[in-house]
Amino acid sequence: MSIIDTEAALHEGHRDNHTHRDVNGGWLRPAVFGAMDGLVSNLALMTGVAGGSVGQQTIVITGLAGLAAGAFSMAAGEYTSVASQRELVQAELAVERRELRKHPKDEEAELATLYEARGVDPALAREVAGQLSKDPEQALEIHAREELGIDPGDLPSPTVAAVSSFGSFALGALLPVLPYLLGADDLWPAVALALLGLFGCGAVVARVTARTWWYSGLRQLALGGAAAGVTYALGTLFGTAVG
């Protein structure tokens, strides 16, 4: 095999094995945020109520109500947020599509100027812009990426975001309630399970980030523990004041 063939084979192998994780999907952020929020908010809510020296039944009802209310609120908020963002992007794409239809030469020149600004030879930049502008949909996609920083074919889904947020929040919020549902009559098993869940969530998140698993896990554990401690102290204070 010649040197050229060898290099081509290596390049081909590198291209086949070189993959990236999905960083633009509409599910990751709401799922992670939902699980963390469910754990922290429901744990804090339950510890705050428990600090007021209420009965076990009240704590369980509080936890279940917090789970339902938070999950529906998160889903509605994510759906509205992502849908609004998507509508804004589509409106901007409509503007760009109209400009490409009315002023194709101006848009082609604008694209060539963008490539020139990135160091492409002017003659080559004009040639590339001309080739890309022959297909209106391809031209729209290129202009959207260069000018708006978006991919028209990869917009986040409001439904995916809402469902991910609802499910992950409910799962996270269930952990502090679970020990009570399984027969526990004290707050501390719920706290221990929730803190363990926070550490686990942080460690899992580290698999799709540059952080180490233990750092991410300990960070979430510290934040959740601090929230639970503060709300427990406030619940105790308010319970004493009201009582």
CSV table of C-alpha atoms in Angstrom, one decimal:
chain,number,residue,atom,x,y,z
A,1,MET,CA,0.0,0.0,0.0
A,2,SER,CA,1.4,3.4,-0.9
A,3,ILE,CA,1.8,6.3,1.5
A,4,ILE,CA,-1.1,8.1,-0.1
A,5,ASP,CA,-3.4,5.1,0.3
A,6,THR,CA,-2.3,4.6,3.9
A,7,GLU,CA,-3.0,8.3,4.7
A,8,ALA,CA,-6.4,8.0,3.0
A,9,ALA,CA,-7.2,4.9,5.0
A,10,LEU,CA,-6.2,6.5,8.2
A,11,HIS,CA,-8.3,9.6,7.4
A,12,GLU,CA,-11.3,7.4,6.6
A,13,GLY,CA,-10.9,5.5,9.8
A,14,HIS,CA,-10.6,8.7,11.8
A,15,ARG,CA,-13.7,10.1,10.1
A,16,ASP,CA,-15.7,7.0,10.9
A,17,ASN,CA,-14.7,6.9,14.6
A,18,HIS,CA,-14.8,10.7,15.3
A,19,THR,CA,-18.2,11.4,16.8
A,20,HIS,CA,-19.6,14.0,19.2
A,21,ARG,CA,-22.2,13.9,21.8
A,22,ASP,CA,-25.5,15.7,21.1
A,23,VAL,CA,-25.2,19.2,22.6
A,24,ASN,CA,-28.1,20.8,20.9
A,25,GLY,CA,-30.9,18.3,21.6
A,26,GLY,CA,-34.1,19.6,23.3
A,27,TRP,CA,-34.2,16.9,26.0
A,28,LEU,CA,-30.9,17.1,28.0
A,29,ARG,CA,-31.2,20.5,29.6
A,30,PRO,CA,-34.9,20.2,30.8
A,31,ALA,CA,-34.3,16.6,31.9
A,32,VAL,CA,-31.2,17.5,34.0
A,33,PHE,CA,-32.7,20.7,35.3
A,34,GLY,CA,-36.0,18.9,36.1
A,35,ALA,CA,-34.4,16.1,38.1
A,36,MET,CA,-32.2,18.4,40.1
A,37,ASP,CA,-35.1,20.9,40.7
A,38,GLY,CA,-37.4,18.1,41.7
A,39,LEU,CA,-35.0,16.7,44.2
A,40,VAL,CA,-33.9,20.0,45.7
A,41,SER,CA,-37.2,21.7,45.8
A,42,ASN,CA,-39.3,18.8,47.2
A,43,LEU,CA,-36.6,17.9,49.7
A,44,ALA,CA,-36.4,21.5,50.8
A,45,LEU,CA,-40.2,21.8,50.9
A,46,MET,CA,-40.6,18.6,53.0
A,47,THR,CA,-37.8,19.5,55.4
A,48,GLY,CA,-39.2,23.0,55.9
A,49,VAL,CA,-42.6,21.5,56.8
A,50,ALA,CA,-41.0,18.9,59.0
A,51,GLY,CA,-39.1,21.6,60.8
A,52,GLY,CA,-42.5,23.0,61.9
A,53,SER,CA,-43.1,19.8,64.0
A,54,VAL,CA,-46.1,18.6,61.9
A,55,GLY,CA,-47.3,15.0,61.6
A,56,GLN,CA,-46.0,12.4,59.2
A,57,GLN,CA,-49.2,12.5,57.1
A,58,THR,CA,-48.8,16.2,56.6
A,59,ILE,CA,-45.2,15.8,55.4
A,60,VAL,CA,-46.3,13.0,52.9
A,61,ILE,CA,-49.2,15.1,51.5
A,62,THR,CA,-46.8,18.1,51.2
A,63,GLY,CA,-44.3,16.0,49.3
A,64,LEU,CA,-46.9,14.5,46.9
A,65,ALA,CA,-48.5,17.9,46.3
A,66,GLY,CA,-45.1,19.4,45.7
A,67,LEU,CA,-44.3,16.6,43.2
A,68,ALA,CA,-47.5,17.1,41.2
A,69,ALA,CA,-47.5,20.9,41.3
A,70,GLY,CA,-43.8,21.2,40.4
A,71,ALA,CA,-43.9,18.6,37.6
A,72,PHE,CA,-46.9,20.3,35.9
A,73,SER,CA,-45.3,23.8,36.4
A,74,MET,CA,-42.0,22.7,34.9
A,75,ALA,CA,-43.6,21.0,31.9
A,76,ALA,CA,-45.8,24.1,31.2
A,77,GLY,CA,-42.9,26.4,31.6
A,78,GLU,CA,-40.6,24.4,29.4
A,79,TYR,CA,-43.2,24.0,26.7
A,80,THR,CA,-44.0,27.7,26.6
A,81,SER,CA,-40.3,28.7,26.7
A,82,VAL,CA,-39.2,26.3,23.9
A,83,ALA,CA,-42.3,27.0,21.8
A,84,SER,CA,-41.7,30.8,22.1
A,85,GLN,CA,-38.0,30.4,21.1
A,86,ARG,CA,-39.0,28.2,18.2
A,87,GLU,CA,-41.6,30.7,17.0
A,88,LEU,CA,-39.0,33.5,17.2
A,89,VAL,CA,-36.5,31.4,15.1
A,90,GLN,CA,-39.2,30.6,12.5
A,91,ALA,CA,-40.1,34.3,12.2
A,92,GLU,CA,-36.4,35.2,11.6
A,93,LEU,CA,-36.1,32.4,9.1
A,94,ALA,CA,-39.2,33.8,7.3
A,95,VAL,CA,-37.4,37.1,7.1
A,96,GLU,CA,-34.3,35.5,5.7
A,97,ARG,CA,-36.3,33.5,3.2
A,98,ARG,CA,-38.0,36.6,2.0
A,99,GLU,CA,-34.7,38.4,1.6
A,100,LEU,CA,-33.3,35.5,-0.4
A,101,ARG,CA,-36.3,35.6,-2.7
A,102,LYS,CA,-36.3,39.4,-3.2
A,103,HIS,CA,-32.6,40.2,-3.2
A,104,PRO,CA,-30.7,37.0,-4.1
A,105,LYS,CA,-27.6,38.8,-5.4
A,106,ASP,CA,-27.3,40.9,-2.3
A,107,GLU,CA,-27.6,37.9,-0.1
A,108,GLU,CA,-25.0,36.0,-2.2
A,109,ALA,CA,-22.6,39.0,-1.9
A,110,GLU,CA,-23.3,39.1,1.9
A,111,LEU,CA,-22.4,35.4,2.2
A,112,ALA,CA,-19.2,35.9,0.2
A,113,THR,CA,-18.3,38.8,2.5
A,114,LEU,CA,-18.7,36.5,5.5
A,115,TYR,CA,-16.4,33.9,4.0
A,116,GLU,CA,-13.8,36.6,3.2
A,117,ALA,CA,-14.0,37.9,6.8
A,118,ARG,CA,-13.0,34.4,7.8
A,119,GLY,CA,-9.9,34.4,5.7
A,120,VAL,CA,-11.1,32.9,2.4
A,121,ASP,CA,-9.6,34.3,-0.8
A,122,PRO,CA,-12.1,36.8,-2.3
A,123,ALA,CA,-12.4,35.0,-5.6
A,124,LEU,CA,-12.9,31.7,-4.0
A,125,ALA,CA,-15.4,33.2,-1.5
A,126,ARG,CA,-17.5,34.5,-4.3
A,127,GLU,CA,-17.4,31.2,-6.1
A,128,VAL,CA,-18.4,29.2,-3.0
A,129,ALA,CA,-21.2,31.7,-2.2
A,130,GLY,CA,-22.5,31.4,-5.8
A,131,GLN,CA,-22.5,27.6,-5.7
A,132,LEU,CA,-24.3,27.5,-2.3
A,133,SER,CA,-26.9,30.1,-3.4
A,134,LYS,CA,-28.1,28.0,-6.3
A,135,ASP,CA,-30.4,25.9,-4.0
A,136,PRO,CA,-32.8,28.3,-2.1
A,137,GLU,CA,-33.2,25.9,0.8
A,138,GLN,CA,-29.5,25.3,1.1
A,139,ALA,CA,-28.9,29.0,0.9
A,140,LEU,CA,-31.4,29.6,3.7
A,141,GLU,CA,-29.7,27.0,5.9
A,142,ILE,CA,-26.2,28.5,5.3
A,143,HIS,CA,-27.4,32.0,6.0
A,144,ALA,CA,-29.2,30.9,9.1
A,145,ARG,CA,-26.1,29.2,10.4
A,146,GLU,CA,-23.8,32.1,9.5
A,147,GLU,CA,-26.0,35.0,10.6
A,148,LEU,CA,-28.3,33.6,13.3
A,149,GLY,CA,-26.2,30.7,14.6
A,150,ILE,CA,-28.9,28.1,14.2
A,151,ASP,CA,-29.7,25.0,12.2
A,152,PRO,CA,-33.2,25.2,10.7
A,153,GLY,CA,-33.4,21.4,10.6
A,154,ASP,CA,-32.5,20.9,14.3
A,155,LEU,CA,-34.8,23.1,16.3
A,156,PRO,CA,-35.7,21.9,19.8
A,157,SER,CA,-39.2,20.4,20.2
A,158,PRO,CA,-41.5,21.9,22.8
A,159,THR,CA,-43.2,18.6,23.4
A,160,VAL,CA,-39.9,16.8,24.0
A,161,ALA,CA,-38.8,19.5,26.4
A,162,ALA,CA,-42.1,19.4,28.3
A,163,VAL,CA,-42.2,15.6,28.6
A,164,SER,CA,-38.6,15.4,29.6
A,165,SER,CA,-39.0,18.1,32.2
A,166,PHE,CA,-42.2,16.6,33.6
A,167,GLY,CA,-40.8,13.1,33.9
A,168,SER,CA,-37.5,14.0,35.4
A,169,PHE,CA,-39.0,16.5,37.9
A,170,ALA,CA,-41.5,13.9,39.1
A,171,LEU,CA,-38.8,11.2,39.4
A,172,GLY,CA,-36.5,13.6,41.3
A,173,ALA,CA,-39.3,14.8,43.6
A,174,LEU,CA,-40.4,11.2,44.3
A,175,LEU,CA,-37.2,10.3,46.1
A,176,PRO,CA,-37.7,12.3,49.3
A,177,VAL,CA,-41.3,10.9,49.5
A,178,LEU,CA,-40.4,7.3,48.8
A,179,PRO,CA,-39.2,6.3,52.2
A,180,TYR,CA,-42.4,7.5,53.8
A,181,LEU,CA,-44.5,5.6,51.2
A,182,LEU,CA,-42.4,2.5,52.1
A,183,GLY,CA,-43.2,2.8,55.8
A,184,ALA,CA,-40.6,5.2,57.2
A,185,ASP,CA,-41.8,7.3,60.1
A,186,ASP,CA,-38.9,9.7,60.3
A,187,LEU,CA,-37.5,12.5,58.1
A,188,TRP,CA,-33.9,11.3,58.0
A,189,PRO,CA,-34.3,8.3,55.6
A,190,ALA,CA,-36.0,10.7,53.2
A,191,VAL,CA,-33.1,13.2,53.5
A,192,ALA,CA,-30.5,10.5,53.1
A,193,LEU,CA,-32.1,9.0,50.0
A,194,ALA,CA,-32.6,12.5,48.4
A,195,LEU,CA,-29.0,13.5,49.1
A,196,LEU,CA,-27.8,10.2,47.6
A,197,GLY,CA,-30.0,10.9,44.6
A,198,LEU,CA,-28.4,14.3,44.2
A,199,PHE,CA,-24.9,12.9,44.3
A,200,GLY,CA,-26.0,10.3,41.7
A,201,CYS,CA,-27.6,12.8,39.4
A,202,GLY,CA,-24.5,15.0,39.6
A,203,ALA,CA,-22.3,12.0,38.8
A,204,VAL,CA,-24.4,11.1,35.8
A,205,VAL,CA,-24.4,14.6,34.5
A,206,ALA,CA,-20.6,14.5,34.5
A,207,ARG,CA,-20.7,11.9,31.8
A,208,VAL,CA,-21.8,14.5,29.3
A,209,THR,CA,-19.7,17.3,30.6
A,210,ALA,CA,-16.0,17.9,31.2
A,211,ARG,CA,-16.3,17.7,35.0
A,212,THR,CA,-15.2,14.7,37.0
A,213,TRP,CA,-18.0,12.5,38.4
A,214,TRP,CA,-17.1,13.1,42.0
A,215,TYR,CA,-16.8,16.9,41.7
A,216,SER,CA,-20.2,17.1,40.0
A,217,GLY,CA,-21.8,14.8,42.5
A,218,LEU,CA,-20.4,16.6,45.5
A,219,ARG,CA,-21.4,19.9,44.1
A,220,GLN,CA,-25.1,18.8,43.8
A,221,LEU,CA,-24.9,17.2,47.2
A,222,ALA,CA,-23.7,20.4,48.8
A,223,LEU,CA,-26.3,22.6,47.1
A,224,GLY,CA,-29.2,20.3,47.9
A,225,GLY,CA,-28.0,19.8,51.5
A,226,ALA,CA,-27.7,23.5,52.0
A,227,ALA,CA,-31.2,24.1,50.7
A,228,ALA,CA,-32.6,21.4,52.9
A,229,GLY,CA,-30.7,22.7,56.0
A,230,VAL,CA,-31.8,26.3,55.5
A,231,THR,CA,-35.5,25.4,55.0
A,232,TYR,CA,-35.5,23.1,57.9
A,233,ALA,CA,-34.2,25.9,60.1
A,234,LEU,CA,-36.7,28.3,58.8
A,235,GLY,CA,-39.5,25.7,59.3
A,236,THR,CA,-38.4,25.3,62.9
A,237,LEU,CA,-38.3,29.0,63.4
A,238,PHE,CA,-41.7,29.6,61.8
A,239,GLY,CA,-43.2,26.6,63.7
A,240,THR,CA,-42.0,28.0,67.0
A,241,ALA,CA,-43.3,31.5,66.2
A,242,VAL,CA,-46.7,30.3,65.0
A,243,GLY,CA,-47.0,27.8,67.8
